[in-house]
C-alpha atoms as an extended CHARMM CRD file, in Angstrom:
* protein
*
       259  EXT
         1         1  MET       CA             91.7970000000      116.5400000000       85.9650000000  PROA      1               0.0000000000
         2         2  THR       CA             91.8950000000      115.2540000000       89.5350000000  PROA      2               0.0000000000
         3         3  SER       CA             94.2910000000      115.4040000000       92.4520000000  PROA      3               0.0000000000
         4         4  LEU       CA             95.6930000000      113.5480000000       95.4580000000  PROA      4               0.0000000000
         5         5  LEU       CA             97.0150000000      114.9230000000       98.7100000000  PROA      5               0.0000000000
         6         6  LEU       CA            100.2970000000      113.9820000000      100.3380000000  PROA      6               0.0000000000
         7         7  ARG       CA            101.3600000000      114.9490000000      103.8400000000  PROA      7               0.0000000000
         8         8  LEU       CA            105.2120000000      115.2670000000      103.9980000000  PROA      8               0.0000000000
         9         9  ALA       CA            106.1900000000      115.2460000000      107.6430000000  PROA      9               0.0000000000
        10        10  GLY       CA            108.9390000000      113.6340000000      109.5920000000  PROA      10              0.0000000000
        11        11  PRO       CA            111.9180000000      114.2610000000      111.9260000000  PROA      11              0.0000000000
        12        12  LEU       CA            114.0910000000      115.1740000000      108.8700000000  PROA      12              0.0000000000
        13        13  GLN       CA            113.5760000000      116.0980000000      105.2610000000  PROA      13              0.0000000000
        14        14  SER       CA            116.1630000000      117.1620000000      102.6600000000  PROA      14              0.0000000000
        15        15  TRP       CA            115.2150000000      118.4620000000       99.1860000000  PROA      15              0.0000000000
        16        16  GLY       CA            118.5270000000      119.0280000000       97.3800000000  PROA      16              0.0000000000
        17        17  GLU       CA            118.5330000000      121.6250000000       94.6780000000  PROA      17              0.0000000000
        18        18  ARG       CA            122.0000000000      123.0050000000       93.9290000000  PROA      18              0.0000000000
        19        19  ALA       CA            125.0260000000      121.4750000000       95.5300000000  PROA      19              0.0000000000
        20        20  ALA       CA            126.7440000000      118.2730000000       94.3320000000  PROA      20              0.0000000000
        21        21  PHE       CA            128.2870000000      115.5500000000       96.3770000000  PROA      21              0.0000000000
        22        22  PRO       CA            130.7210000000      115.1650000000       98.1110000000  PROA      22              0.0000000000
        23        23  ALA       CA            131.4770000000      118.5380000000       99.6950000000  PROA      23              0.0000000000
        24        24  VAL       CA            127.9980000000      119.8630000000      100.5770000000  PROA      24              0.0000000000
        25        25  ARG       CA            124.5730000000      118.4300000000      100.2090000000  PROA      25              0.0000000000
        26        26  ASP       CA            122.0680000000      121.3340000000      100.3900000000  PROA      26              0.0000000000
        27        27  THR       CA            118.2690000000      121.4390000000      100.8960000000  PROA      27              0.0000000000
        28        28  ALA       CA            115.6650000000      123.7670000000       99.4790000000  PROA      28              0.0000000000
        29        29  SER       CA            113.2400000000      125.2320000000      101.9230000000  PROA      29              0.0000000000
        30        30  PHE       CA            110.2890000000      123.2620000000      100.3590000000  PROA      30              0.0000000000
        31        31  PRO       CA            109.7500000000      119.9730000000       98.5160000000  PROA      31              0.0000000000
        32        32  THR       CA            111.3010000000      120.3230000000       95.0680000000  PROA      32              0.0000000000
        33        33  ARG       CA            109.6810000000      119.1340000000       91.9080000000  PROA      33              0.0000000000
        34        34  SER       CA            112.5670000000      116.7220000000       91.2740000000  PROA      34              0.0000000000
        35        35  GLY       CA            112.1800000000      115.3010000000       94.6970000000  PROA      35              0.0000000000
        36        36  LEU       CA            108.3770000000      114.8740000000       94.3890000000  PROA      36              0.0000000000
        37        37  ILE       CA            108.7280000000      113.2080000000       90.9730000000  PROA      37              0.0000000000
        38        38  GLY       CA            111.5270000000      110.9910000000       92.3190000000  PROA      38              0.0000000000
        39        39  LEU       CA            109.2070000000      109.8980000000       95.2150000000  PROA      39              0.0000000000
        40        40  ILE       CA            106.4280000000      109.0560000000       92.7980000000  PROA      40              0.0000000000
        41        41  SER       CA            108.5650000000      107.2940000000       90.1980000000  PROA      41              0.0000000000
        42        42  ALA       CA            110.1300000000      105.1480000000       93.0110000000  PROA      42              0.0000000000
        43        43  ALA       CA            106.6830000000      104.2210000000       94.2180000000  PROA      43              0.0000000000
        44        44  GLU       CA            105.8890000000      103.1490000000       90.6870000000  PROA      44              0.0000000000
        45        45  GLY       CA            109.0970000000      101.0090000000       90.5500000000  PROA      45              0.0000000000
        46        46  ARG       CA            110.6490000000      103.0450000000       87.7840000000  PROA      46              0.0000000000
        47        47  GLY       CA            114.4560000000      102.9440000000       87.4110000000  PROA      47              0.0000000000
        48        48  ARG       CA            116.6440000000      106.0470000000       87.3640000000  PROA      48              0.0000000000
        49        49  GLU       CA            117.3850000000      105.6250000000       83.6680000000  PROA      49              0.0000000000
        50        50  GLU       CA            113.7240000000      106.0560000000       82.6970000000  PROA      50              0.0000000000
        51        51  ASP       CA            112.6900000000      109.4050000000       81.3810000000  PROA      51              0.0000000000
        52        52  PRO       CA            111.0820000000      111.6480000000       84.2180000000  PROA      52              0.0000000000
        53        53  ARG       CA            109.5820000000      113.9210000000       81.6030000000  PROA      53              0.0000000000
        54        54  ASP       CA            106.7470000000      111.4540000000       81.4790000000  PROA      54              0.0000000000
        55        55  TYR       CA            105.4770000000      113.3270000000       84.5490000000  PROA      55              0.0000000000
        56        56  ALA       CA            105.7170000000      116.7620000000       82.8920000000  PROA      56              0.0000000000
        57        57  THR       CA            101.9100000000      117.2830000000       82.9940000000  PROA      57              0.0000000000
        58        58  LEU       CA            101.7680000000      116.9260000000       86.8000000000  PROA      58              0.0000000000
        59        59  ASP       CA            101.1300000000      120.1480000000       88.6830000000  PROA      59              0.0000000000
        60        60  PHE       CA            102.2180000000      120.5300000000       92.3880000000  PROA      60              0.0000000000
        61        61  THR       CA            100.7570000000      122.8770000000       95.0340000000  PROA      61              0.0000000000
        62        62  VAL       CA            102.6520000000      122.9150000000       98.4070000000  PROA      62              0.0000000000
        63        63  ARG       CA            101.1250000000      124.1960000000      101.5680000000  PROA      63              0.0000000000
        64        64  VAL       CA            103.7560000000      125.1010000000      104.2330000000  PROA      64              0.0000000000
        65        65  ASP       CA            102.3160000000      124.0130000000      107.5110000000  PROA      65              0.0000000000
        66        66  ARG       CA            105.5630000000      124.2320000000      109.2920000000  PROA      66              0.0000000000
        67        67  PRO       CA            108.7550000000      125.4230000000      107.5510000000  PROA      67              0.0000000000
        68        68  GLY       CA            111.1280000000      123.5200000000      109.8940000000  PROA      68              0.0000000000
        69        69  VAL       CA            114.5870000000      124.4090000000      111.1610000000  PROA      69              0.0000000000
        70        70  LEU       CA            117.6860000000      124.1360000000      108.9910000000  PROA      70              0.0000000000
        71        71  LEU       CA            120.0750000000      121.4980000000      110.3850000000  PROA      71              0.0000000000
        72        72  SER       CA            123.6410000000      120.9970000000      109.2010000000  PROA      72              0.0000000000
        73        73  ASP       CA            125.1160000000      117.4620000000      109.7840000000  PROA      73              0.0000000000
        74        74  TYR       CA            128.8560000000      117.0110000000      109.8160000000  PROA      74              0.0000000000
        75        75  HSD       CA            130.0190000000      113.7110000000      108.0250000000  PROA      75              0.0000000000
        76        76  THR       CA            133.3150000000      112.1650000000      107.1120000000  PROA      76              0.0000000000
        77        77  VAL       CA            133.6480000000      109.5250000000      104.4480000000  PROA      77              0.0000000000
        78        78  GLY       CA            136.6350000000      107.1500000000      104.6190000000  PROA      78              0.0000000000
        79        79  GLY       CA            139.6810000000      107.8020000000      106.7430000000  PROA      79              0.0000000000
        80        80  GLY       CA            141.6520000000      105.2900000000      108.7580000000  PROA      80              0.0000000000
        81        81  TYR       CA            141.5150000000      102.6810000000      105.9840000000  PROA      81              0.0000000000
        82        82  PRO       CA            143.9970000000      101.4660000000      103.3560000000  PROA      82              0.0000000000
        83        83  LYS       CA            144.1210000000      103.6610000000      100.2100000000  PROA      83              0.0000000000
        84        84  ASN       CA            142.1550000000      101.0530000000       98.1090000000  PROA      84              0.0000000000
        85        85  ARG       CA            139.2420000000      101.4170000000      100.6950000000  PROA      85              0.0000000000
        86        86  THR       CA            139.2790000000      105.1950000000      100.9540000000  PROA      86              0.0000000000
        87        87  ALA       CA            137.2350000000      107.7050000000       98.9540000000  PROA      87              0.0000000000
        88        88  ALA       CA            139.0840000000      109.3760000000       96.0720000000  PROA      88              0.0000000000
        89        89  THR       CA            139.9080000000      113.0580000000       96.3570000000  PROA      89              0.0000000000
        90        90  ALA       CA            138.6600000000      115.7470000000       94.0530000000  PROA      90              0.0000000000
        91        91  GLY       CA            141.9140000000      115.6140000000       92.1860000000  PROA      91              0.0000000000
        92        92  GLY       CA            141.4120000000      111.8980000000       91.4100000000  PROA      92              0.0000000000
        93        93  GLY       CA            144.1020000000      110.7680000000       93.9100000000  PROA      93              0.0000000000
        94        94  ASN       CA            143.6670000000      108.5120000000       96.9240000000  PROA      94              0.0000000000
        95        95  LYS       CA            145.7070000000      109.5120000000       99.9620000000  PROA      95              0.0000000000
        96        96  GLY       CA            143.8440000000      107.6010000000      102.5580000000  PROA      96              0.0000000000
        97        97  ALA       CA            142.3770000000      110.7830000000      104.1280000000  PROA      97              0.0000000000
        98        98  ALA       CA            138.7430000000      111.2010000000      105.1800000000  PROA      98              0.0000000000
        99        99  VAL       CA            136.5190000000      113.3220000000      102.8880000000  PROA      99              0.0000000000
       100       100  ILE       CA            134.5100000000      115.8800000000      104.8920000000  PROA      100             0.0000000000
       101       101  THR       CA            130.8750000000      116.4140000000      103.8860000000  PROA      101             0.0000000000
       102       102  ARG       CA            128.1630000000      118.6350000000      105.3060000000  PROA      102             0.0000000000
       103       103  ARG       CA            124.5700000000      117.5730000000      104.7360000000  PROA      103             0.0000000000
       104       104  HSD       CA            121.6530000000      119.9650000000      105.2880000000  PROA      104             0.0000000000
       105       105  TYR       CA            118.1770000000      118.9460000000      106.4520000000  PROA      105             0.0000000000
       106       106  LEU       CA            114.9200000000      120.5390000000      107.4510000000  PROA      106             0.0000000000
       107       107  ALA       CA            114.0700000000      119.4010000000      110.9850000000  PROA      107             0.0000000000
       108       108  ASP       CA            110.3670000000      119.0640000000      112.0060000000  PROA      108             0.0000000000
       109       109  ALA       CA            109.0580000000      120.5290000000      108.7330000000  PROA      109             0.0000000000
       110       110  VAL       CA            105.4900000000      119.6460000000      107.6300000000  PROA      110             0.0000000000
       111       111  PHE       CA            104.1220000000      120.2460000000      104.0480000000  PROA      111             0.0000000000
       112       112  VAL       CA            100.8140000000      119.1990000000      102.4460000000  PROA      112             0.0000000000
       113       113  VAL       CA            101.1460000000      118.6860000000       98.6800000000  PROA      113             0.0000000000
       114       114  ALA       CA             98.4270000000      118.4980000000       96.0790000000  PROA      114             0.0000000000
       115       115  VAL       CA             99.3670000000      116.4930000000       93.0780000000  PROA      115             0.0000000000
       116       116  THR       CA             97.2250000000      117.2400000000       90.0360000000  PROA      116             0.0000000000
       117       117  GLY       CA             96.9650000000      115.4770000000       86.6620000000  PROA      117             0.0000000000
       118       118  ALA       CA             94.8430000000      113.4660000000       84.2810000000  PROA      118             0.0000000000
       119       119  ASP       CA             92.3470000000      111.1680000000       86.0730000000  PROA      119             0.0000000000
       120       120  ASP       CA             93.9710000000      107.9940000000       84.9070000000  PROA      120             0.0000000000
       121       121  GLU       CA             97.4620000000      109.0820000000       85.8340000000  PROA      121             0.0000000000
       122       122  ILE       CA             96.5260000000      110.2420000000       89.2830000000  PROA      122             0.0000000000
       123       123  ASP       CA             94.5780000000      106.9760000000       89.8570000000  PROA      123             0.0000000000
       124       124  ARG       CA             97.6870000000      104.9870000000       88.8500000000  PROA      124             0.0000000000
       125       125  ILE       CA             99.9900000000      107.1240000000       91.0930000000  PROA      125             0.0000000000
       126       126  GLY       CA             97.5820000000      106.8910000000       93.9840000000  PROA      126             0.0000000000
       127       127  ALA       CA             97.5530000000      103.1200000000       93.7600000000  PROA      127             0.0000000000
       128       128  ALA       CA            101.4100000000      103.0420000000       93.6270000000  PROA      128             0.0000000000
       129       129  LEU       CA            101.6820000000      105.3230000000       96.7430000000  PROA      129             0.0000000000
       130       130  GLU       CA             99.2910000000      103.1090000000       98.6550000000  PROA      130             0.0000000000
       131       131  SER       CA            101.4810000000      100.0620000000       97.9080000000  PROA      131             0.0000000000
       132       132  PRO       CA            104.8790000000      101.4970000000       96.7630000000  PROA      132             0.0000000000
       133       133  HSD       CA            107.4330000000       99.3220000000       94.8740000000  PROA      133             0.0000000000
       134       134  TRP       CA            110.1480000000      101.2070000000       96.8460000000  PROA      134             0.0000000000
       135       135  ALA       CA            109.4790000000      102.9010000000      100.2440000000  PROA      135             0.0000000000
       136       136  PRO       CA            108.8290000000      106.6450000000       99.8590000000  PROA      136             0.0000000000
       137       137  HSD       CA            111.2900000000      109.0240000000      101.5820000000  PROA      137             0.0000000000
       138       138  LEU       CA            111.4790000000      112.7950000000      102.0270000000  PROA      138             0.0000000000
       139       139  GLY       CA            114.3480000000      113.7110000000       99.6940000000  PROA      139             0.0000000000
       140       140  ARG       CA            116.8000000000      111.1540000000      101.0290000000  PROA      140             0.0000000000
       141       141  ARG       CA            116.4990000000      107.5090000000      101.8790000000  PROA      141             0.0000000000
       142       142  SER       CA            117.2310000000      108.0880000000      105.5090000000  PROA      142             0.0000000000
       143       143  CYS       CA            114.2980000000      110.4890000000      105.8570000000  PROA      143             0.0000000000
       144       144  ALA       CA            111.2060000000      108.3800000000      106.3420000000  PROA      144             0.0000000000
       145       145  PRO       CA            107.7670000000      110.0850000000      106.2800000000  PROA      145             0.0000000000
       146       146  ASP       CA            105.2490000000      110.1200000000      109.1410000000  PROA      146             0.0000000000
       147       147  GLU       CA            101.7830000000      108.6140000000      108.9100000000  PROA      147             0.0000000000
       148       148  PRO       CA             99.3560000000      109.4590000000      107.4380000000  PROA      148             0.0000000000
       149       149  PHE       CA            101.3190000000      109.9670000000      104.3340000000  PROA      149             0.0000000000
       150       150  LEU       CA             98.7440000000      109.6300000000      101.5030000000  PROA      150             0.0000000000
       151       151  LEU       CA             95.7070000000      111.6160000000      102.7880000000  PROA      151             0.0000000000
       152       152  ARG       CA             93.2880000000      111.4090000000       99.9260000000  PROA      152             0.0000000000
       153       153  THR       CA             92.8950000000      110.6820000000       96.2780000000  PROA      153             0.0000000000
       154       154  GLY       CA             90.1250000000      111.7410000000       93.7690000000  PROA      154             0.0000000000
       155       155  ILE       CA             90.1120000000      115.3930000000       94.8170000000  PROA      155             0.0000000000
       156       156  ASP       CA             88.2930000000      117.6970000000       92.3760000000  PROA      156             0.0000000000
       157       157  ASP       CA             89.2030000000      121.0130000000       93.9480000000  PROA      157             0.0000000000
       158       158  PRO       CA             92.6050000000      120.6810000000       95.7140000000  PROA      158             0.0000000000
       159       159  ASP       CA             92.7660000000      124.5070000000       96.4660000000  PROA      159             0.0000000000
       160       160  ALA       CA             89.5580000000      124.3100000000       98.4260000000  PROA      160             0.0000000000
       161       161  GLU       CA             90.8250000000      121.2370000000      100.3440000000  PROA      161             0.0000000000
       162       162  LEU       CA             94.0640000000      122.9210000000      101.2310000000  PROA      162             0.0000000000
       163       163  ARG       CA             92.4420000000      126.1700000000      102.2480000000  PROA      163             0.0000000000
       164       164  THR       CA             89.4010000000      124.9800000000      104.1300000000  PROA      164             0.0000000000
       165       165  ARG       CA             89.5530000000      121.3320000000      105.0610000000  PROA      165             0.0000000000
       166       166  VAL       CA             92.9860000000      119.6530000000      105.6370000000  PROA      166             0.0000000000
       167       167  PRO       CA             93.9990000000      119.9260000000      109.3120000000  PROA      167             0.0000000000
       168       168  LEU       CA             96.8820000000      122.4490000000      109.7920000000  PROA      168             0.0000000000
       169       169  SER       CA             99.8060000000      121.4200000000      112.0010000000  PROA      169             0.0000000000
       170       170  SER       CA            100.3560000000      123.7560000000      114.8970000000  PROA      170             0.0000000000
       171       171  PRO       CA            104.0330000000      124.7990000000      115.3560000000  PROA      171             0.0000000000
       172       172  HSD       CA            106.2300000000      123.3960000000      118.1100000000  PROA      172             0.0000000000
       173       173  ARG       CA            107.1200000000      125.7840000000      120.9720000000  PROA      173             0.0000000000
       174       174  GLY       CA            109.7950000000      128.1390000000      119.7130000000  PROA      174             0.0000000000
       175       175  ASP       CA            108.9290000000      127.6790000000      116.0240000000  PROA      175             0.0000000000
       176       176  ARG       CA            107.6770000000      130.5900000000      113.9100000000  PROA      176             0.0000000000
       177       177  GLN       CA            104.0690000000      130.9830000000      114.7610000000  PROA      177             0.0000000000
       178       178  PRO       CA            101.4340000000      131.3090000000      112.0610000000  PROA      178             0.0000000000
       179       179  VAL       CA            100.4400000000      135.0200000000      111.9810000000  PROA      179             0.0000000000
       180       180  ARG       CA             96.9260000000      135.5290000000      113.3510000000  PROA      180             0.0000000000
       181       181  ARG       CA             95.0690000000      138.3710000000      111.6650000000  PROA      181             0.0000000000
       182       182  ASN       CA             93.8160000000      141.0110000000      114.2950000000  PROA      182             0.0000000000
       183       183  GLY       CA             90.0720000000      140.9120000000      114.7720000000  PROA      183             0.0000000000
       184       184  THR       CA             89.6170000000      137.7280000000      112.5930000000  PROA      184             0.0000000000
       185       185  ASP       CA             89.5880000000      133.9620000000      113.0270000000  PROA      185             0.0000000000
       186       186  THR       CA             92.2400000000      133.3860000000      110.3990000000  PROA      186             0.0000000000
       187       187  VAL       CA             95.9260000000      132.4340000000      110.2200000000  PROA      187             0.0000000000
       188       188  ARG       CA             98.3650000000      133.2950000000      107.4590000000  PROA      188             0.0000000000
       189       189  VAL       CA             99.9980000000      130.4220000000      105.7630000000  PROA      189             0.0000000000
       190       190  ASP       CA            102.4830000000      130.1850000000      102.8310000000  PROA      190             0.0000000000
       191       191  PHE       CA            101.7870000000      128.3130000000       99.5880000000  PROA      191             0.0000000000
       192       192  LEU       CA            104.0550000000      127.4800000000       96.6700000000  PROA      192             0.0000000000
       193       193  ARG       CA            102.3130000000      127.0100000000       93.2850000000  PROA      193             0.0000000000
       194       194  GLU       CA            103.3260000000      126.4240000000       89.7160000000  PROA      194             0.0000000000
       195       195  ARG       CA            100.8570000000      129.0360000000       88.5340000000  PROA      195             0.0000000000
       196       196  PRO       CA             99.2140000000      132.0230000000       90.1660000000  PROA      196             0.0000000000
       197       197  PRO       CA             96.0580000000      131.2940000000       92.1600000000  PROA      197             0.0000000000
       198       198  ALA       CA             93.0330000000      131.4950000000       90.0250000000  PROA      198             0.0000000000
       199       199  ASP       CA             91.1450000000      133.8310000000       92.3200000000  PROA      199             0.0000000000
       200       200  GLY       CA             94.1110000000      136.1370000000       92.7660000000  PROA      200             0.0000000000
       201       201  SER       CA             94.0620000000      135.7490000000       96.5760000000  PROA      201             0.0000000000
       202       202  GLY       CA             97.0830000000      136.4970000000       98.7420000000  PROA      202             0.0000000000
       203       203  SER       CA            100.2180000000      138.4520000000       98.1120000000  PROA      203             0.0000000000
       204       204  VAL       CA            102.2110000000      136.8380000000       95.2250000000  PROA      204             0.0000000000
       205       205  VAL       CA            106.0100000000      136.5970000000       95.0360000000  PROA      205             0.0000000000
       206       206  ASN       CA            107.6650000000      135.2150000000       91.9010000000  PROA      206             0.0000000000
       207       207  LEU       CA            110.4600000000      132.6440000000       92.4340000000  PROA      207             0.0000000000
       208       208  SER       CA            112.5370000000      130.2870000000       90.3870000000  PROA      208             0.0000000000
       209       209  ALA       CA            114.0430000000      126.8750000000       91.2130000000  PROA      209             0.0000000000
       210       210  GLN       CA            116.5280000000      124.6860000000       89.3320000000  PROA      210             0.0000000000
       211       211  ASP       CA            114.5000000000      121.5100000000       90.0530000000  PROA      211             0.0000000000
       212       212  MET       CA            112.7760000000      120.4910000000       86.8500000000  PROA      212             0.0000000000
       213       213  PRO       CA            114.0290000000      116.8750000000       86.2880000000  PROA      213             0.0000000000
       214       214  VAL       CA            115.2730000000      116.0380000000       82.7900000000  PROA      214             0.0000000000
       215       215  SER       CA            117.2750000000      113.0000000000       83.6880000000  PROA      215             0.0000000000
       216       216  PHE       CA            117.8770000000      110.9770000000       86.9840000000  PROA      216             0.0000000000
       217       217  ALA       CA            120.6050000000      108.9590000000       85.4730000000  PROA      217             0.0000000000
       218       218  PRO       CA            123.3500000000      108.5050000000       88.1130000000  PROA      218             0.0000000000
       219       219  GLN       CA            126.1370000000      109.5830000000       85.6400000000  PROA      219             0.0000000000
       220       220  GLY       CA            124.0540000000      112.3310000000       83.9170000000  PROA      220             0.0000000000
       221       221  ARG       CA            121.5530000000      114.0550000000       86.1900000000  PROA      221             0.0000000000
       222       222  ILE       CA            120.1370000000      117.0700000000       84.4770000000  PROA      222             0.0000000000
       223       223  HSD       CA            117.6650000000      119.6210000000       85.9060000000  PROA      223             0.0000000000
       224       224  GLY       CA            116.0990000000      122.6270000000       84.3280000000  PROA      224             0.0000000000
       225       225  LYS       CA            114.5780000000      125.7820000000       85.7520000000  PROA      225             0.0000000000
       226       226  ARG       CA            110.9440000000      126.3460000000       86.6420000000  PROA      226             0.0000000000
       227       227  HSD       CA            108.9190000000      129.3080000000       87.8290000000  PROA      227             0.0000000000
       228       228  LEU       CA            107.0170000000      129.3390000000       91.1770000000  PROA      228             0.0000000000
       229       229  TYR       CA            104.5870000000      131.6200000000       92.8390000000  PROA      229             0.0000000000
       230       230  ARG       CA            104.7200000000      132.0320000000       96.6680000000  PROA      230             0.0000000000
       231       231  THR       CA            101.5250000000      133.2880000000       98.1830000000  PROA      231             0.0000000000
       232       232  THR       CA            100.5830000000      134.0930000000      101.7730000000  PROA      232             0.0000000000
       233       233  GLU       CA             96.9530000000      133.3230000000      102.3980000000  PROA      233             0.0000000000
       234       234  ASP       CA             94.3790000000      133.5790000000      105.2060000000  PROA      234             0.0000000000
       235       235  LEU       CA             93.0420000000      130.2300000000      106.3080000000  PROA      235             0.0000000000
       236       236  PRO       CA             90.4790000000      129.4580000000      109.0050000000  PROA      236             0.0000000000
       237       237  GLN       CA             92.0230000000      129.3010000000      112.4620000000  PROA      237             0.0000000000
       238       238  SER       CA             89.8300000000      126.2790000000      113.1440000000  PROA      238             0.0000000000
       239       239  LEU       CA             92.2070000000      124.1710000000      110.8910000000  PROA      239             0.0000000000
       240       240  LEU       CA             94.9280000000      124.4810000000      113.4360000000  PROA      240             0.0000000000
       241       241  ALA       CA             95.2710000000      121.2410000000      115.3590000000  PROA      241             0.0000000000
       242       242  GLU       CA             97.2090000000      120.8760000000      118.6160000000  PROA      242             0.0000000000
       243       243  PRO       CA             99.8930000000      118.1020000000      118.6310000000  PROA      243             0.0000000000
       244       244  ALA       CA             97.9240000000      115.8820000000      120.9440000000  PROA      244             0.0000000000
       245       245  ASP       CA             94.9200000000      116.0950000000      118.5710000000  PROA      245             0.0000000000
       246       246  LEU       CA             96.5290000000      116.3270000000      115.1970000000  PROA      246             0.0000000000
       247       247  HSD       CA             96.8710000000      112.6660000000      114.4040000000  PROA      247             0.0000000000
       248       248  ARG       CA             93.1500000000      111.8920000000      115.1500000000  PROA      248             0.0000000000
       249       249  ARG       CA             92.0330000000      114.7910000000      113.0410000000  PROA      249             0.0000000000
       250       250  LEU       CA             94.2450000000      113.7600000000      110.1160000000  PROA      250             0.0000000000
       251       251  ILE       CA             92.9580000000      110.1810000000      110.3280000000  PROA      251             0.0000000000
       252       252  ASP       CA             89.3700000000      111.4200000000      110.4920000000  PROA      252             0.0000000000
       253       253  TYR       CA             89.8950000000      113.5830000000      107.4600000000  PROA      253             0.0000000000
       254       254  ALA       CA             91.4900000000      110.7290000000      105.4930000000  PROA      254             0.0000000000
       255       255  LEU       CA             88.7310000000      108.3240000000      106.4410000000  PROA      255             0.0000000000
       256       256  GLU       CA             86.0400000000      110.6510000000      105.2750000000  PROA      256             0.0000000000
       257       257  ALA       CA             86.8070000000      109.6480000000      101.6850000000  PROA      257             0.0000000000
       258       258  THR       CA             86.7840000000      105.9110000000      102.4210000000  PROA      258             0.0000000000
       259       259  PRO       CA             83.5920000000      104.1160000000      101.1780000000  PROA      259             0.0000000000
């Protein structure tokens, strides 16, 4: 087994979990499994009709560098056009009226994700993410990721990398601050795992999410439930990087693995 590391950061992200178009498009507070597998399968050039359960053996660990701020964006679809150019209503009619939608986003959120799987599978996915068939996005096509996006591949111990090596984004002014432990040089950071941490570190909260993809088919999307474990763990305060220094530190980290 081996891993690769993705850094998911950008002005906006949206990881829909529950609501259906058109009334409300929600977002989970973290990257969903369906969103991450969708990102990977798009990079590999797979169509929506292909079975996403091919990725069932992948394991995801999410480090929450910055949870972001929930943003609700007001949209209208149609309106002011002839009936044959206006969106249909929920009842199947077409009255020429605008359809109101509200789309939720995470603004200024940052996550680092370890993707773990069989060596050949991670090698193939890493190559696709370096030269994607379709451009990656953070839950929606309008949400482009910042660089660096793919931090590293060929990681043998992703937990150690996330806990001790990958630079940690400092919060913006006004954001929820990482909690510094009194009398120590550590900060408290949240993780989301698909299994409890092997060493039993941190306080563990059991969660569930309806984000296990069964089908991405446009007319038959199906998602199952999965269990998650949220932990709050102490990381070295030295990982915190100020905004002016963060990009350089991330690039230096990524280049350490380059031959």
